[in-house]
XYZ file of N, CA and C in Angstrom:
690
model
N -6.789 15.485 -7.678
C -6.660 16.447 -8.753
C -6.696 15.731 -10.079
N -7.032 16.453 -11.148
C -7.160 15.834 -12.456
C -5.885 16.026 -13.242
N -5.838 15.364 -14.425
C -4.657 15.488 -15.276
C -3.764 14.293 -15.136
N -3.069 13.987 -16.218
C -2.262 12.767 -16.260
C -1.127 12.779 -15.255
N -0.568 13.973 -14.978
C 0.573 14.041 -14.068
C 0.162 13.878 -12.616
N -1.125 14.007 -12.342
C -1.586 13.857 -10.963
C -2.040 12.430 -10.675
N -1.996 11.558 -11.686
C -2.423 10.183 -11.483
C -1.349 9.384 -10.759
N -1.801 8.360 -10.067
C -0.854 7.376 -9.560
C -0.331 6.573 -10.737
N 0.901 6.042 -10.633
C 1.403 5.182 -11.698
C 0.485 3.995 -11.954
N -0.162 3.476 -10.896
C -1.086 2.345 -11.057
C -2.512 2.811 -10.807
N -3.280 2.957 -11.854
C -4.686 3.300 -11.705
C -5.451 2.048 -11.279
N -6.552 2.195 -10.553
C -7.315 1.043 -10.065
C -7.693 0.040 -11.156
N -8.017 0.547 -12.363
C -8.450 -0.364 -13.421
C -7.356 -0.793 -14.382
N -6.118 -0.474 -14.066
C -5.004 -0.747 -14.987
C -4.515 -2.185 -14.815
N -5.340 -3.140 -15.269
C -5.021 -4.550 -15.060
C -3.810 -4.995 -15.852
N -3.624 -4.433 -17.032
C -2.508 -4.820 -17.892
C -1.170 -4.494 -17.240
N -1.063 -3.282 -16.684
C 0.191 -2.874 -16.030
C 0.427 -3.676 -14.757
N -0.644 -3.935 -14.012
C -0.512 -4.735 -12.792
C -0.032 -6.143 -13.114
N -0.565 -6.731 -14.177
C -0.140 -8.061 -14.602
C 1.325 -8.053 -15.032
N 1.713 -6.991 -15.713
C 3.110 -6.853 -16.145
C 4.043 -6.789 -14.944
N 3.664 -5.995 -13.945
C 4.497 -5.860 -12.746
C 4.595 -7.173 -11.970
N 3.502 -7.938 -11.958
C 3.549 -9.256 -11.311
C 4.600 -10.141 -11.979
N 4.646 -10.100 -13.307
C 5.643 -10.879 -14.039
C 7.057 -10.383 -13.745
N 7.199 -9.064 -13.673
C 8.509 -8.475 -13.385
C 9.010 -8.933 -12.015
N 8.146 -8.822 -11.002
C 8.586 -9.160 -9.648
C 8.743 -10.662 -9.445
N 7.994 -11.455 -10.197
C 8.203 -12.908 -10.162
C 9.589 -13.242 -10.713
N 9.994 -12.539 -11.773
C 11.335 -12.736 -12.344
C 12.417 -12.291 -11.366
N 12.187 -11.153 -10.704
C 13.164 -10.654 -9.726
C 13.347 -11.678 -8.607
N 12.248 -12.234 -8.116
C 12.321 -13.243 -7.046
C 13.097 -14.471 -7.522
N 12.823 -14.919 -8.754
C 13.541 -16.060 -9.313
C 15.032 -15.771 -9.415
N 15.375 -14.567 -9.866
C 16.778 -14.185 -10.035
C 17.508 -14.130 -8.690
N 16.827 -13.650 -7.657
C 17.434 -13.595 -6.317
C 17.737 -15.005 -5.808
N 16.795 -15.932 -6.007
C 16.988 -17.315 -5.565
C 18.154 -17.965 -6.308
N 18.208 -17.765 -7.620
C 19.292 -18.356 -8.420
C 20.637 -17.749 -8.044
N 20.671 -16.441 -7.828
C 21.910 -15.784 -7.408
C 22.384 -16.326 -6.063
N 21.444 -16.551 -5.144
C 21.796 -17.104 -3.824
C 22.396 -18.501 -3.976
N 21.822 -19.296 -4.875
C 22.358 -20.642 -5.113
C 23.765 -20.568 -5.707
N 23.957 -19.674 -6.666
C 25.285 -19.509 -7.267
C 26.320 -19.086 -6.240
N 25.934 -18.153 -5.373
C 26.848 -17.682 -4.326
C 27.158 -18.796 -3.335
N 26.124 -19.564 -2.953
C 26.320 -20.660 -1.995
C 27.256 -21.725 -2.553
N 27.109 -22.028 -3.840
C 27.967 -23.035 -4.480
C 29.428 -22.618 -4.426
N 29.692 -21.341 -4.759
C 31.099 -20.928 -4.773
C 31.639 -20.615 -3.382
N 30.770 -20.297 -2.437
C 31.230 -20.166 -1.049
C 31.714 -21.526 -0.540
N 31.077 -22.569 -1.046
C 31.463 -23.939 -0.659
C 32.716 -24.386 -1.415
N 32.743 -24.153 -2.727
C 33.868 -24.610 -3.552
C 35.088 -23.704 -3.441
N 34.848 -22.407 -3.205
C 35.922 -21.400 -3.121
C 36.807 -21.443 -4.373
N 36.159 -21.428 -5.526
C 36.864 -21.528 -6.798
C 37.129 -20.152 -7.401
N 38.401 -19.839 -7.599
C 38.768 -18.582 -8.251
C 38.294 -18.572 -9.703
N 38.352 -19.740 -10.328
C 37.910 -19.856 -11.728
C 36.426 -19.513 -11.848
N 35.605 -20.052 -10.937
C 34.176 -19.763 -10.967
C 33.897 -18.292 -10.667
N 34.694 -17.710 -9.762
C 34.517 -16.297 -9.416
C 34.741 -15.411 -10.636
N 35.874 -15.586 -11.306
C 36.171 -14.753 -12.470
C 35.323 -15.159 -13.674
N 34.969 -16.446 -13.738
C 34.044 -16.896 -14.770
C 32.680 -16.233 -14.609
N 32.285 -16.026 -13.354
C 31.030 -15.339 -13.072
C 31.041 -13.901 -13.552
N 32.187 -13.233 -13.372
C 32.315 -11.840 -13.819
C 32.178 -11.756 -15.341
N 32.886 -12.644 -16.038
C 32.818 -12.654 -17.509
C 31.414 -13.048 -17.977
N 30.875 -14.105 -17.361
C 29.555 -14.586 -17.735
C 28.471 -13.556 -17.506
N 28.643 -12.726 -16.486
C 27.671 -11.687 -16.173
C 27.470 -10.758 -17.369
N 28.574 -10.310 -17.947
C 28.492 -9.404 -19.099
C 27.944 -10.123 -20.335
N 28.322 -11.385 -20.494
C 27.827 -12.171 -21.630
C 26.314 -12.317 -21.559
N 25.796 -12.684 -20.388
C 24.358 -12.909 -20.253
C 23.564 -11.607 -20.263
N 24.158 -10.505 -19.792
C 23.490 -9.202 -19.912
C 23.303 -8.864 -21.393
N 24.360 -9.106 -22.177
C 24.276 -8.840 -23.622
C 23.230 -9.741 -24.278
N 23.258 -11.021 -23.945
C 22.320 -11.961 -24.561
C 20.868 -11.628 -24.210
N 20.641 -11.260 -22.943
C 19.277 -10.926 -22.514
C 18.789 -9.653 -23.197
N 19.652 -8.651 -23.268
C 19.259 -7.357 -23.844
C 19.066 -7.432 -25.355
N 19.877 -8.231 -26.027
C 19.870 -8.236 -27.494
C 18.914 -9.252 -28.114
N 18.300 -10.092 -27.278
C 17.493 -11.188 -27.825
C 15.990 -10.947 -27.720
N 15.602 -9.713 -27.448
C 14.181 -9.403 -27.237
C 13.306 -9.876 -28.402
N 13.753 -9.650 -29.627
C 12.944 -9.964 -30.801
C 13.378 -11.238 -31.517
N 14.380 -11.920 -30.968
C 14.919 -13.094 -31.680
C 14.812 -14.401 -30.913
N 14.584 -14.337 -29.615
C 14.544 -15.562 -28.799
C 13.181 -15.710 -28.119
N 12.839 -16.941 -27.803
C 11.580 -17.211 -27.107
C 11.690 -16.763 -25.645
N 10.548 -16.499 -24.994
C 10.587 -16.112 -23.573
C 11.322 -17.125 -22.698
N 11.142 -18.417 -22.970
C 11.814 -19.438 -22.165
C 13.326 -19.361 -22.323
N 13.769 -19.122 -23.566
C 15.215 -19.007 -23.812
C 15.780 -17.781 -23.104
N 15.029 -16.693 -23.135
C 15.491 -15.474 -22.470
C 15.460 -15.627 -20.955
N 14.515 -16.407 -20.438
C 14.524 -16.705 -19.003
C 15.770 -17.507 -18.644
N 16.214 -18.348 -19.584
C 17.469 -19.075 -19.381
C 18.651 -18.130 -19.328
N 18.652 -17.135 -20.217
C 19.729 -16.138 -20.222
C 19.765 -15.366 -18.899
N 18.572 -14.928 -18.452
C 18.523 -14.119 -17.233
C 18.852 -14.977 -16.009
N 18.558 -16.278 -16.078
C 18.950 -17.180 -14.996
C 20.465 -17.320 -14.948
N 21.080 -17.404 -16.134
C 22.547 -17.451 -16.202
C 23.161 -16.175 -15.664
N 22.539 -15.043 -15.984
C 22.996 -13.746 -15.473
C 22.971 -13.741 -13.946
N 21.859 -14.204 -13.379
C 21.706 -14.216 -11.914
C 22.715 -15.151 -11.260
N 22.920 -16.313 -11.864
C 23.881 -17.277 -11.311
C 25.296 -16.697 -11.333
N 25.653 -16.040 -12.438
C 26.991 -15.436 -12.551
C 27.187 -14.322 -11.533
N 26.136 -13.552 -11.286
C 26.235 -12.489 -10.277
C 26.414 -13.094 -8.893
N 25.761 -14.231 -8.652
C 25.951 -14.929 -7.382
C 27.370 -15.445 -7.228
N 27.917 -16.039 -8.295
C 29.307 -16.524 -8.264
C 30.276 -15.380 -8.005
N 30.007 -14.243 -8.653
C 30.882 -13.073 -8.504
C 30.833 -12.524 -7.083
N 29.698 -12.681 -6.421
C 29.513 -12.124 -5.071
C 30.055 -13.023 -3.966
N 30.501 -14.215 -4.318
C 30.869 -15.202 -3.303
C 32.058 -14.763 -2.445
N 33.015 -14.022 -3.022
C 34.169 -13.567 -2.238
C 33.731 -12.614 -1.131
N 32.826 -11.696 -1.463
C 32.322 -10.765 -0.456
C 31.571 -11.519 0.636
N 30.750 -12.478 0.242
C 29.998 -13.270 1.224
C 30.935 -14.061 2.133
N 31.995 -14.623 1.558
C 32.988 -15.343 2.356
C 33.603 -14.440 3.421
N 33.928 -13.219 3.009
C 34.527 -12.249 3.927
C 33.562 -11.893 5.058
N 32.302 -11.649 4.685
C 31.285 -11.306 5.691
C 31.071 -12.459 6.666
N 31.038 -13.676 6.157
C 30.860 -14.864 7.010
C 32.010 -14.993 8.005
N 33.219 -14.639 7.562
C 34.384 -14.734 8.449
C 34.306 -13.744 9.611
N 33.555 -12.659 9.417
C 33.384 -11.662 10.481
C 32.181 -12.012 11.350
N 31.019 -12.193 10.711
C 29.795 -12.549 11.440
C 28.736 -12.998 10.431
N 28.427 -14.290 10.387
C 27.454 -14.800 9.403
C 26.064 -14.167 9.518
N 25.699 -13.724 10.712
C 24.357 -13.157 10.901
C 24.180 -11.850 10.126
N 25.288 -11.229 9.731
C 25.218 -9.984 8.953
C 24.486 -10.220 7.634
N 24.683 -11.402 7.043
C 24.043 -11.718 5.760
C 22.530 -11.693 5.905
N 22.022 -12.309 6.962
C 20.574 -12.332 7.198
C 20.052 -10.918 7.450
N 20.760 -10.179 8.308
C 20.352 -8.800 8.616
C 20.325 -7.945 7.366
N 21.365 -8.067 6.538
C 21.455 -7.278 5.305
C 20.344 -7.648 4.330
N 20.040 -8.951 4.238
C 19.001 -9.388 3.297
C 17.621 -8.890 3.722
N 17.311 -9.025 5.007
C 16.006 -8.563 5.514
C 15.885 -7.052 5.334
N 16.956 -6.322 5.670
C 16.942 -4.859 5.524
C 16.784 -4.464 4.067
N 17.495 -5.157 3.182
C 17.388 -4.880 1.745
C 15.961 -5.097 1.264
N 15.341 -6.185 1.707
C 13.967 -6.490 1.298
C 13.007 -5.399 1.746
N 13.168 -4.938 2.984
C 12.301 -3.885 3.519
C 12.504 -2.584 2.742
N 13.765 -2.238 2.503
C 14.088 -1.013 1.764
C 13.534 -1.090 0.339
N 13.737 -2.226 -0.309
C 13.285 -2.412 -1.688
C 11.766 -2.280 -1.789
N 11.046 -2.942 -0.909
C 9.578 -2.875 -0.924
C 9.103 -1.454 -0.620
N 9.737 -0.809 0.344
C 9.331 0.546 0.742
C 9.490 1.541 -0.404
N 10.643 1.508 -1.069
C 10.882 2.438 -2.171
C 10.037 2.089 -3.394
N 9.745 0.810 -3.579
C 8.866 0.396 -4.673
C 7.457 0.947 -4.461
N 6.933 0.781 -3.257
C 5.591 1.281 -2.950
C 5.540 2.802 -3.035
N 6.623 3.453 -2.606
C 6.692 4.912 -2.718
C 6.551 5.342 -4.170
N 7.244 4.641 -5.068
C 7.187 4.971 -6.500
C 5.811 4.695 -7.084
N 5.190 3.587 -6.661
C 3.898 3.198 -7.228
C 2.750 4.085 -6.750
N 2.901 4.677 -5.556
C 1.827 5.505 -5.024
C 2.138 6.998 -5.077
N 3.285 7.338 -5.661
C 3.581 8.749 -5.908
C 2.874 9.173 -7.195
N 2.868 10.469 -7.480
C 2.257 10.935 -8.725
C 2.979 10.335 -9.924
N 2.207 10.087 -10.964
C 2.768 9.470 -12.156
C 3.897 10.325 -12.726
N 4.978 9.667 -13.075
C 6.191 10.274 -13.661
C 6.946 11.190 -12.708
N 6.524 11.263 -11.442
C 7.150 12.206 -10.518
C 8.589 11.830 -10.169
N 8.978 10.560 -10.393
C 10.338 10.117 -10.065
C 11.265 10.103 -11.290
N 10.706 10.347 -12.456
C 11.514 10.218 -13.671
C 12.542 11.337 -13.813
N 12.321 12.443 -13.089
C 13.308 13.523 -13.131
C 14.645 13.075 -12.538
N 14.613 11.981 -11.757
C 15.827 11.488 -11.110
C 16.845 10.931 -12.114
N 16.390 10.636 -13.330
C 17.262 9.989 -14.318
C 18.577 10.703 -14.541
N 18.529 11.985 -14.868
C 19.759 12.739 -15.145
C 20.591 12.918 -13.884
N 19.901 13.117 -12.747
C 20.600 13.276 -11.467
C 21.368 12.005 -11.110
N 20.719 10.862 -11.285
C 21.346 9.587 -10.947
C 22.490 9.255 -11.894
N 22.350 9.616 -13.166
C 23.438 9.394 -14.128
C 24.679 10.199 -13.740
N 24.458 11.440 -13.330
C 25.567 12.289 -12.881
C 26.202 11.729 -11.612
N 25.348 11.282 -10.686
C 25.852 10.721 -9.419
C 26.651 9.444 -9.678
N 26.189 8.619 -10.610
C 26.921 7.396 -10.950
C 28.285 7.717 -11.541
N 28.337 8.729 -12.397
C 29.620 9.138 -12.995
C 30.581 9.606 -11.908
N 30.054 10.401 -10.975
C 30.890 10.872 -9.867
C 31.375 9.729 -8.999
N 30.498 8.762 -8.751
C 30.869 7.593 -7.946
C 31.950 6.779 -8.637
N 31.838 6.623 -9.950
C 32.831 5.870 -10.719
C 34.191 6.559 -10.660
N 34.200 7.868 -10.835
C 35.457 8.631 -10.789
C 36.085 8.529 -9.399
N 35.244 8.659 -8.364
C 35.736 8.575 -6.978
C 36.329 7.197 -6.700
N 35.651 6.145 -7.158
C 36.121 4.777 -6.931
C 37.428 4.506 -7.678
N 37.517 4.988 -8.910
C 38.741 4.799 -9.693
C 39.912 5.545 -9.056
N 39.653 6.760 -8.595
C 40.708 7.553 -7.951
C 41.196 6.876 -6.682
N 40.264 6.290 -5.930
C 40.638 5.657 -4.663
C 41.373 4.336 -4.864
N 41.330 3.795 -6.085
C 42.129 2.610 -6.376
C 43.612 2.929 -6.264
N 43.964 4.198 -6.487
C 45.361 4.628 -6.398
C 45.695 5.153 -5.001
N 44.764 5.915 -4.403
C 45.041 6.532 -3.101
C 44.753 5.589 -1.931
N 43.776 4.676 -2.108
C 43.426 3.675 -1.099
C 43.178 4.289 0.288
N 42.260 5.237 0.320
C 41.869 5.866 1.581
C 40.601 5.163 2.092
N 40.668 4.477 3.242
C 39.510 3.720 3.743
C 38.244 4.550 3.902
N 38.388 5.786 4.375
C 37.206 6.629 4.598
C 36.509 6.969 3.276
N 37.303 7.158 2.222
C 36.722 7.446 0.906
C 36.023 6.203 0.363
N 36.618 5.030 0.582
C 36.012 3.778 0.133
C 34.660 3.570 0.810
N 34.607 3.846 2.120
C 33.352 3.669 2.854
C 32.321 4.714 2.420
N 32.786 5.929 2.176
C 31.880 6.975 1.684
C 31.280 6.567 0.342
N 32.096 5.941 -0.508
C 31.616 5.468 -1.815
C 30.507 4.431 -1.655
N 30.650 3.585 -0.645
C 29.632 2.560 -0.399
C 28.314 3.206 0.041
N 28.403 4.182 0.944
C 27.190 4.884 1.382
C 26.536 5.617 0.214
N 27.358 6.239 -0.625
C 26.839 6.954 -1.793
C 26.171 5.982 -2.757
N 26.792 4.838 -2.963
C 26.226 3.801 -3.824
C 24.883 3.318 -3.291
N 24.778 3.181 -1.971
C 23.531 2.741 -1.342
C 22.407 3.743 -1.600
N 22.707 5.017 -1.422
C 21.697 6.056 -1.648
C 21.254 6.068 -3.113
N 22.239 5.995 -4.018
C 21.928 6.002 -5.453
C 21.052 4.811 -5.830
N 21.371 3.640 -5.304
C 20.620 2.424 -5.636
C 19.184 2.484 -5.114
N 18.998 3.052 -3.917
C 17.648 3.215 -3.375
C 16.812 4.138 -4.265
N 17.426 5.214 -4.726
C 16.716 6.130 -5.623
C 16.439 5.471 -6.967
N 17.359 4.607 -7.403
C 17.158 3.892 -8.662
C 15.952 2.960 -8.588
N 15.677 2.401 -7.409
C 14.496 1.541 -7.262
C 13.238 2.328 -7.616
N 13.127 3.552 -7.115
C 11.961 4.386 -7.420
C 11.935 4.780 -8.887
N 13.081 5.199 -9.389
C 13.159 5.626 -10.794
C 12.832 4.465 -11.738
N 13.473 3.320 -11.517
C 13.259 2.163 -12.400
C 11.820 1.672 -12.340
N 11.215 1.714 -11.144
C 9.832 1.256 -10.992
C 8.888 2.095 -11.847
N 8.997 3.412 -11.728
C 8.120 4.264 -12.523
C 8.454 4.186 -14.013
N 9.728 4.008 -14.343
C 10.123 3.894 -15.744
C 9.532 2.627 -16.369
N 9.524 1.537 -15.614
C 8.941 0.281 -16.098
C 7.447 0.454 -16.381
N 6.750 1.155 -15.475
C 5.317 1.402 -15.672
C 5.083 2.210 -16.945
N 5.894 3.251 -17.139
C 5.715 4.093 -18.324
C 6.064 3.333 -19.601
N 7.109 2.518 -19.559
C 7.470 1.724 -20.734
C 6.347 0.767 -21.104
N 5.739 0.163 -20.098
C 4.624 -0.751 -20.341
C 3.477 -0.015 -21.016
N 3.180 1.174 -20.564
C 2.067 1.940 -21.138
C 2.360 2.387 -22.565
N 3.635 2.429 -22.909
C 4.016 2.781 -24.285
C 4.152 1.538 -25.164
N 3.813 0.372 -24.592
C 3.786 -0.852 -25.395
C 4.976 -1.770 -25.227
N 5.881 -1.443 -24.296
C 7.048 -2.300 -24.053
C 6.677 -3.372 -23.030
N 6.490 -4.596 -23.502
C 6.052 -5.694 -22.635
C 7.189 -6.610 -22.178
N 8.427 -6.150 -22.310
C 9.584 -7.001 -22.016
C 9.836 -7.086 -20.504
N 9.004 -7.868 -19.827
C 9.112 -7.982 -18.367
C 10.433 -8.637 -17.948
N 11.014 -9.444 -18.818
C 12.275 -10.121 -18.479
C 13.404 -9.107 -18.339
N 13.529 -8.226 -19.324
C 14.584 -7.208 -19.246
C 14.283 -6.180 -18.158
N 13.021 -5.851 -17.991
C 12.641 -4.901 -16.934
C 13.032 -5.437 -15.554
N 12.935 -6.747 -15.381
C 13.269 -7.339 -14.077
C 14.755 -7.215 -13.763
N 15.584 -7.177 -14.825
C 17.039 -7.116 -14.613
C 17.422 -5.824 -13.898
N 16.808 -4.703 -14.297
C 17.104 -3.417 -13.657
C 16.850 -3.478 -12.152
N 15.686 -3.990 -11.773
C 15.330 -4.045 -10.353
C 16.160 -5.077 -9.600
N 16.476 -6.179 -10.260
C 17.318 -7.208 -9.635
C 18.708 -6.645 -9.309
N 19.285 -5.925 -10.249
C 20.607 -5.330 -10.011
C 20.536 -4.285 -8.903
N 19.464 -3.487 -8.868
C 19.269 -2.533 -7.763
C 19.272 -3.274 -6.425
N 18.522 -4.375 -6.359
C 18.411 -5.159 -5.127
C 19.782 -5.687 -4.694
N 20.531 -6.244 -5.634
C 21.831 -6.843 -5.306
C 22.814 -5.787 -4.817
N 22.822 -4.626 -5.469
C 23.754 -3.569 -5.052
C 23.423 -3.082 -3.640
N 22.132 -2.897 -3.352
C 21.728 -2.492 -1.993
C 22.175 -3.543 -0.983
N 21.963 -4.811 -1.311
C 22.342 -5.915 -0.427
C 23.853 -5.918 -0.172
N 24.645 -5.771 -1.219
C 26.105 -5.758 -1.066
C 26.565 -4.565 -0.237
N 26.020 -3.398 -0.538
C 26.418 -2.195 0.196
C 26.096 -2.323 1.680
N 24.924 -2.856 1.993
C 24.549 -3.035 3.397
C 25.459 -4.045 4.094
N 25.840 -5.106 3.404
C 26.767 -6.075 3.997
C 28.107 -5.427 4.326
N 28.606 -4.614 3.408
C 29.897 -3.937 3.634
C 29.799 -2.976 4.816
N 28.717 -2.205 4.866
C 28.533 -1.229 5.949
C 28.386 -1.926 7.301
N 27.562 -2.958 7.359
C 27.353 -3.681 8.613
C 28.619 -4.409 9.067
N 29.376 -4.949 8.115
C 30.631 -5.626 8.456
C 31.645 -4.636 9.010
N 31.726 -3.469 8.394
C 32.633 -2.423 8.877
C 32.266 -1.996 10.296
N 30.981 -1.847 10.552
C 30.530 -1.454 11.898
C 30.852 -2.537 12.925
N 30.678 -3.802 12.532
C 30.961 -4.914 13.441
C 32.450 -4.967 13.780
N 33.301 -4.745 12.789
C 34.752 -4.762 13.030
C 35.176 -3.610 13.935
N 34.587 -2.450 13.725
C 34.901 -1.293 14.568
C 34.436 -1.524 16.000
N 33.284 -2.168 16.134
C 32.735 -2.485 17.453
C 33.670 -3.429 18.196
N 34.187 -4.424 17.492
C 35.089 -5.400 18.120
C 36.398 -4.750 18.531
N 36.897 -3.846 17.677
C 38.160 -3.162 18.020
C 37.981 -2.273 19.244
N 36.842 -1.626 19.355
C 36.602 -0.718 20.498
C 36.406 -1.485 21.800
N 36.005 -2.762 21.683
C 35.775 -3.586 22.878
C 37.055 -4.248 23.382
N 38.100 -4.184 22.587
C 39.365 -4.835 23.015
C 40.081 -4.003 24.058
């Protein structure tokens, strides 16, 4: 069918957007590797200082990456985003330690599953009609607000079933965000926004949240399985 809304986000001759996406996904891959190194370092050191330093550093580097678009060189901003990824890895080390104590193979399973899910939802967004996923923006914002309220409330009530439900809800939201962010990046590029470094941060965070949620879900299932076998 004709018309702009019936187009795929990636037209066959759209070399500029394809090149932009290659840069975005190269950055995402780099960030995943750096985050894994940061997590591995603190899993080995088991440093509380590095863990909380990672949390603080995460916000610092997010600010530096977002605010330096017009003031810093690409290499400097790649340094900022590398620091962001490393801090996220340090922050994730406690969860990884816990998962390893239950079953180390869960990490591999969660990572492979996350990769498959991420690629699948990315391709869905790229081959769906142009802008067809952007309606998700307001829906996802509302869902995130509800998730935040639910999580804050459960900090006081501490109901395990609600905590697990929050993780499943977070997983669904993050998967939808992969599609939304992918199409949003394409549209931003077409409007002249060439900031592939900042665009990569959105997808990297989506990937990490999916990975964490899957680790929590798989670990919970493994613990329940062990209890039922006793």
